[in-house]
XYZ file of C-alpha atoms in Angstrom:
229
model
C 291.027 194.165 128.845
C 287.992 196.040 130.118
C 284.869 195.903 127.997
C 283.367 199.088 126.642
C 279.845 199.973 127.730
C 278.348 198.674 124.474
C 280.055 195.291 124.929
C 278.767 194.653 128.427
C 276.071 191.934 128.808
C 273.622 194.257 130.541
C 273.822 196.825 127.727
C 273.381 194.110 125.080
C 270.413 192.625 126.975
C 268.705 196.027 127.237
C 269.423 196.724 123.571
C 267.888 193.428 122.474
C 264.875 194.019 124.711
C 264.430 197.385 122.985
C 264.672 195.768 119.545
C 262.089 193.122 120.463
C 259.703 195.585 122.075
C 259.714 198.257 119.350
C 259.516 195.726 116.522
C 256.632 194.057 118.327
C 254.816 197.373 118.697
C 255.104 198.044 114.961
C 253.882 194.509 114.244
C 250.848 195.171 116.430
C 250.214 198.539 114.754
C 250.309 196.855 111.359
C 247.661 194.399 112.645
C 245.566 196.843 114.651
C 242.352 195.729 112.924
C 242.814 192.127 114.036
C 244.085 193.238 117.445
C 240.844 195.144 118.061
C 238.808 192.110 117.019
C 241.005 189.900 119.235
C 240.349 192.090 122.286
C 236.671 192.988 121.828
C 235.124 190.070 119.916
C 234.791 186.497 121.125
C 237.115 184.242 119.185
C 234.741 181.599 117.868
C 233.802 179.934 114.611
C 230.587 181.959 114.601
C 232.747 185.085 114.197
C 235.185 183.532 111.733
C 234.261 185.851 108.857
C 235.067 188.903 110.967
C 238.429 187.481 112.025
C 239.157 186.365 108.463
C 238.647 189.909 107.143
C 240.522 191.481 110.071
C 243.575 189.289 109.464
C 243.677 189.591 105.668
C 246.218 192.479 105.686
C 248.627 190.596 107.989
C 250.903 189.069 105.328
C 253.404 191.930 104.894
C 253.657 192.433 108.653
C 254.672 188.785 109.152
C 257.300 189.177 106.445
C 258.568 192.413 108.020
C 258.750 190.767 111.447
C 260.808 187.813 110.213
C 263.028 190.014 108.042
C 263.729 192.358 110.969
C 264.654 189.480 113.251
C 266.809 188.015 110.491
C 268.770 191.247 110.205
C 269.184 191.399 113.981
C 270.667 187.890 113.980
C 273.011 188.537 111.040
C 274.214 192.019 111.982
C 273.451 192.139 115.730
C 271.955 195.522 115.051
C 268.544 196.841 114.070
C 266.704 200.097 113.485
C 263.310 198.717 114.540
C 261.056 201.382 113.048
C 262.999 202.025 109.849
C 263.795 198.372 109.133
C 260.325 197.007 109.925
C 258.525 199.341 107.539
C 261.236 198.995 104.890
C 260.797 195.225 104.902
C 257.026 195.682 105.038
C 257.175 197.663 101.807
C 259.775 195.483 100.080
C 257.891 192.233 100.694
C 254.375 193.624 100.394
C 253.409 192.073 97.069
C 254.637 188.495 97.477
C 253.689 188.363 101.177
C 250.148 189.581 100.457
C 249.624 187.038 97.671
C 250.991 184.186 99.739
C 249.056 185.138 102.884
C 245.769 185.485 100.995
C 246.032 181.854 99.880
C 247.455 180.596 103.186
C 244.916 182.314 105.428
C 241.984 181.385 103.188
C 242.932 177.698 103.298
C 243.449 177.817 107.062
C 240.068 179.499 107.587
C 238.310 176.858 105.489
C 240.032 174.102 107.478
C 238.971 175.694 110.778
C 235.350 175.808 109.626
C 235.527 172.247 108.252
C 237.029 170.985 111.499
C 234.284 172.681 113.520
C 231.416 171.202 111.516
C 233.108 167.811 111.201
C 233.377 167.624 115.008
C 229.570 168.038 115.185
C 228.389 165.970 112.229
C 231.238 163.701 111.057
C 233.734 163.328 113.897
C 235.945 160.883 112.007
C 237.072 163.680 109.657
C 237.876 166.194 112.382
C 241.433 164.858 113.024
C 242.114 164.981 109.277
C 241.278 168.677 109.103
C 243.322 169.292 112.264
C 246.382 167.597 110.748
C 245.995 169.644 107.566
C 245.682 172.837 109.622
C 248.856 172.030 111.582
C 250.636 171.273 108.316
C 249.625 174.696 106.972
C 251.049 176.286 110.127
C 254.355 174.497 109.523
C 254.254 175.673 105.920
C 253.875 179.269 107.059
C 256.836 178.969 109.437
C 259.053 178.217 106.457
C 257.392 180.324 103.759
C 257.690 183.736 105.423
C 261.376 183.374 106.356
C 262.152 182.070 102.856
C 260.409 184.913 101.025
C 262.354 187.439 103.119
C 265.695 185.973 102.032
C 265.155 184.830 98.447
C 263.406 186.155 95.369
C 260.917 183.392 94.708
C 257.733 183.010 92.696
C 254.531 182.186 94.555
C 254.232 178.639 93.188
C 257.859 177.887 94.008
C 257.416 179.323 97.504
C 254.809 176.670 98.309
C 256.909 173.900 96.758
C 260.115 174.896 98.560
C 258.292 175.311 101.879
C 256.710 171.842 101.633
C 260.096 170.388 100.711
C 261.764 172.180 103.646
C 259.333 170.742 106.217
C 260.646 167.244 105.523
C 264.167 168.075 104.306
C 265.052 170.009 107.468
C 263.140 167.860 109.932
C 265.274 168.894 112.911
C 264.454 172.536 112.176
C 260.778 171.601 111.907
C 260.951 170.105 115.405
C 262.458 173.338 116.727
C 259.633 175.246 115.027
C 257.148 172.970 116.778
C 258.722 173.810 120.146
C 258.290 177.521 119.378
C 254.610 177.018 118.529
C 254.079 174.978 121.689
C 255.710 177.730 123.762
C 253.355 180.323 122.269
C 250.376 178.042 122.924
C 251.417 177.639 126.579
C 251.772 181.412 126.991
C 248.350 181.952 125.392
C 246.764 179.326 127.649
C 248.226 180.401 130.987
C 248.737 184.164 130.513
C 246.195 186.864 129.617
C 245.303 186.562 125.919
C 246.939 189.842 124.881
C 250.283 188.718 126.354
C 251.025 186.428 123.420
C 251.094 189.449 121.094
C 254.125 190.793 122.953
C 255.975 187.516 122.324
C 255.729 187.522 118.528
C 259.099 189.175 117.878
C 260.859 186.775 120.267
C 259.182 183.782 118.589
C 260.178 185.086 115.147
C 263.732 185.578 116.446
C 264.028 181.926 117.467
C 262.446 180.748 114.223
C 265.001 182.736 112.227
C 267.804 181.269 114.373
C 266.422 177.808 113.565
C 266.544 178.757 109.869
C 270.273 179.593 109.823
C 271.376 176.139 108.649
C 268.525 175.681 106.124
C 269.267 179.133 104.677
C 272.934 178.226 104.284
C 272.090 174.963 102.531
C 269.505 176.690 100.321
C 272.064 179.299 99.287
C 274.544 176.554 98.397
C 271.923 174.661 96.399
C 270.875 177.858 94.623
C 274.489 178.698 93.773
C 275.054 175.163 92.471
C 271.895 175.374 90.381
C 273.039 178.679 88.861
C 276.477 177.193 88.055
C 274.899 174.159 86.407
C 272.605 176.408 84.353
C 275.568 178.581 83.324
C 277.603 175.548 82.241
C 274.697 174.199 80.186
C 274.433 177.503 78.342
């Protein structure tokens, strides 16, 4: 049986490219303040306060990016503009609160690592490990908050638990981070910004099994609570 136009691989590939590109553009628009700083200001610890302020509003855009890619995986369809800004609005409050804490801690660790490397080198690897751990935490926290209604304290707890509980997924997340780092190192700096939607797509694919297990655990917890009452 002949495939219709919309079922042909070339059409699907072009459609997905469109989804990635438009979603990425909206992600960049939502972070235009940081993007300007990224392009025109040297990225150094001396300018950390500027970059800290520029990236403060980024929380909801990360949530919208992951939520959009999650919908694309589940439904194989996406309205990039409509869905991105819908998810941006829906997750604004929890994503902003979480990101404020996350980004503040990461900024402090960056500064601590910088000064430790100059005055107390033995502590520099400790701060680096903590910074990497916070990155892993973020790779779980944003996908989780887009799929479940969760309080801020529980979001941190569940994300920490997930890093070790779903270790195979964590390794896949590491490979995604490494890929982005390679692109940033070898390609022009701005190039990595056009890869964010693709990276989020693969992270959400990695999260399919953890999400399924979390949903089962949540359902079991609700049944146990119901039986107790």
